[in-house]
Coordinates of C-alpha atoms in Angstrom, one line a residue:
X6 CA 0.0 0.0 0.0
X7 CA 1.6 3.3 -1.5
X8 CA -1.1 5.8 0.5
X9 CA -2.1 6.8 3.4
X10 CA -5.7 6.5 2.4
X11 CA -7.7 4.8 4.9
X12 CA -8.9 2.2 2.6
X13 CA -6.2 -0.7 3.7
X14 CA -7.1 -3.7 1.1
X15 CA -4.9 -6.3 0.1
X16 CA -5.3 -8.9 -2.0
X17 CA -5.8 -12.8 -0.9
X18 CA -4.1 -14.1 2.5
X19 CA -2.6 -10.7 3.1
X20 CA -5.3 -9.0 4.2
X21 CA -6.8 -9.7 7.7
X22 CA -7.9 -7.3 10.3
X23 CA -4.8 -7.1 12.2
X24 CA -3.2 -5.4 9.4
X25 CA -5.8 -2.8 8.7
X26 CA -5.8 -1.9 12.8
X27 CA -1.8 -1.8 12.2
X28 CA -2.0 0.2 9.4
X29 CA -4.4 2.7 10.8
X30 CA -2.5 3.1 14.1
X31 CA 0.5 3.6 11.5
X32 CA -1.2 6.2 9.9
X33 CA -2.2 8.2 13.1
X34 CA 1.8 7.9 13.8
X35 CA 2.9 9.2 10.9
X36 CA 0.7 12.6 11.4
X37 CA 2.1 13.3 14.3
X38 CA 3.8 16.4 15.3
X39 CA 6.8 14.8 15.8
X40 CA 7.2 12.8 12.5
X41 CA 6.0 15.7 10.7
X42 CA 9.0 17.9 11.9
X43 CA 11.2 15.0 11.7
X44 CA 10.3 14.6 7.7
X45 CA 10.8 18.3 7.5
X46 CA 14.1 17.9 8.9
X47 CA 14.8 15.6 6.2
X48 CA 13.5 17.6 3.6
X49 CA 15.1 20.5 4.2
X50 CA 18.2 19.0 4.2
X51 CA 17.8 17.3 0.9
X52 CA 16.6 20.3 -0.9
X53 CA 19.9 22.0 0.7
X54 CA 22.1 19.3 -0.6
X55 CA 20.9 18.5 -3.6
X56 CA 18.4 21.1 -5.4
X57 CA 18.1 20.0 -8.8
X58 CA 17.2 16.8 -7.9
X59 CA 15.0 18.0 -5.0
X60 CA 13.6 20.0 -7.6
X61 CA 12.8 17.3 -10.4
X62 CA 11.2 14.8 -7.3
X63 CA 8.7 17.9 -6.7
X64 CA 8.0 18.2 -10.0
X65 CA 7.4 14.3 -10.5
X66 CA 5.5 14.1 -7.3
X67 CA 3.1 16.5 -7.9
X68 CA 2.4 15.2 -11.5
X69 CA -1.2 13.9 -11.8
X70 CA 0.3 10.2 -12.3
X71 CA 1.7 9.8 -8.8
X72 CA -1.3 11.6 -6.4
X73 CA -4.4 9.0 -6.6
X74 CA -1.7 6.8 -5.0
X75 CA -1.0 8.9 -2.7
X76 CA 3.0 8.2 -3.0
X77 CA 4.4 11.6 -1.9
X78 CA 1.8 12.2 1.0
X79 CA 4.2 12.2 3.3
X80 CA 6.9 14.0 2.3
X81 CA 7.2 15.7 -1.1
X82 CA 10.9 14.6 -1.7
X83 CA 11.0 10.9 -0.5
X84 CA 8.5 8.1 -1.9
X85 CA 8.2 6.6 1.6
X86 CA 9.6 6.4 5.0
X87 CA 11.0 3.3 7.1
X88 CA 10.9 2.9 11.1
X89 CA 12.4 -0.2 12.8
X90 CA 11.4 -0.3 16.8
X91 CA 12.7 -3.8 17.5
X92 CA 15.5 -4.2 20.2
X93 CA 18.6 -5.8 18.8
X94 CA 17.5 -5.2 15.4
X95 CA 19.4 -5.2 11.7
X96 CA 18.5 -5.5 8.4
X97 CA 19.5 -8.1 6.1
X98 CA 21.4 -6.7 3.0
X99 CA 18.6 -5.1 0.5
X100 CA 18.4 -3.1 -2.5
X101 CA 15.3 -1.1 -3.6
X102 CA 14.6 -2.1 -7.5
X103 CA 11.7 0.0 -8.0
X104 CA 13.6 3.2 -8.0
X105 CA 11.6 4.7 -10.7
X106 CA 12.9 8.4 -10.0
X107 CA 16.7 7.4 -10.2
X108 CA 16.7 8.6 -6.8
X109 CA 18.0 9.4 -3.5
X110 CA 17.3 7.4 -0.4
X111 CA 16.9 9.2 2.8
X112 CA 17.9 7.3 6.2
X113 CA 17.8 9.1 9.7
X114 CA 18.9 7.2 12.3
X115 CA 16.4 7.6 15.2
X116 CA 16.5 5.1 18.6
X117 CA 17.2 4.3 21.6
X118 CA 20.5 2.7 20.9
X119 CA 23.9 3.1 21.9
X120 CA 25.8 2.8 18.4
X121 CA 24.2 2.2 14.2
X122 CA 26.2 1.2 11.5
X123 CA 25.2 1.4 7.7
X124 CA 26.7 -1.6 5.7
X125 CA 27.3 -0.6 1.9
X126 CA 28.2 -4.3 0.4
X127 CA 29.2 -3.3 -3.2
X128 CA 31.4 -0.4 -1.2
X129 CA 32.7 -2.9 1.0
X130 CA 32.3 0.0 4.0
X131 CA 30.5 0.3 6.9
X132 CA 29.9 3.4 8.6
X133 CA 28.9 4.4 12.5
X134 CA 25.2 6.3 12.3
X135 CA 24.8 7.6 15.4
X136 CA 21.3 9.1 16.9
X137 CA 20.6 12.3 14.7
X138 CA 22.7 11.5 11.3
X139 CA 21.0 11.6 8.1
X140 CA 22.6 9.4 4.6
X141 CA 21.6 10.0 1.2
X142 CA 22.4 7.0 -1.1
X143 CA 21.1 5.8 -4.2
X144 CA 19.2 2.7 -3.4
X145 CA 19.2 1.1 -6.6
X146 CA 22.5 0.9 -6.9
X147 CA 23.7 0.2 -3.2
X148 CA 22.7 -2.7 -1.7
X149 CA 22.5 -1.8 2.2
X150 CA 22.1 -3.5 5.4
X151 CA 21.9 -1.9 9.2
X152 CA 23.2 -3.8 12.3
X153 CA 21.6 -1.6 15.7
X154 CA 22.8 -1.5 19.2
X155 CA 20.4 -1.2 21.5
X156 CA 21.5 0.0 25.5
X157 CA 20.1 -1.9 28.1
X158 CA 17.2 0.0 29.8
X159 CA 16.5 -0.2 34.1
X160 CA 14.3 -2.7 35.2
X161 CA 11.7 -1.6 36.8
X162 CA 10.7 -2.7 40.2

């Protein structure tokens, strides 16, 4: 699902009612006021990195082709948006396929976590992403993986 339209619908096995309550909840979250300044953040630093490109994604995304799917609701720069809020978490190496801008991905690293690193394979590098860094990268042609840290919270009594 590309929108945040409140019509969840999946075909087959995929759709249940866990996912629509999941993907309403997910919604809510992503209108918040914190997420909203936190995609501004982003924004604003893309468009100051790199403005032609920033320029051609608004153009794109505000063509009558992409807005019944709703794929720049969120932010008019970036396609969509990733959180991960598992402890001990990572990502197994990926690459995005469907990059039909010829794009720039945006990753902020945002947790409760004590150290991130960012794995380019064909690179051979891995980087430390701490809380508050922000990577550009071009997905389609980086395959990337993640490998999180997480600091041991107090138990409570």
């Amino acid at each position: 699902m590309l929108s945040g339209q409140d019509s969840a619908c999946m075909p087959g096995p995929y759709f249940n009612l866990k996912f629509v309550k999941n993907y309403r909840e997910m919604i809510k979250f992503l209108r918040s006021k914190h997420v909203t300044a936190l995609r501004e953040y982003c924004n604003t630093c893309f468009f100051e990195c790199f403005p032609e490109h920033a320029s051609h994604y608004m153009e794109i995304g505000s063509s009558d082709h992409y807005h019944p799917h709703g794929a720049f609701l969120w932010a008019p720069a970036f396609p969509s948006i990733a959180i991960n809020q598992e402890g001990q978490a990572y990502s197994l190496p990926h690459r995005d396929r469907r990059d039909y801008l010829q794009g720039l991905a945006g990753v902020f690293s945002y947790g409760d976590y004590t150290q991130l690193q960012i794995s380019f394979t064909e690179a051979k590098v891995s980087i430390d992403f701490p809380p508050g860094a922000l990577c550009f990268f071009p997905p389609m042609c980086c395959t990337t993986s993640t490998l999180q840290y997480w600091r041991e919270r107090p138990v409570d009594p």
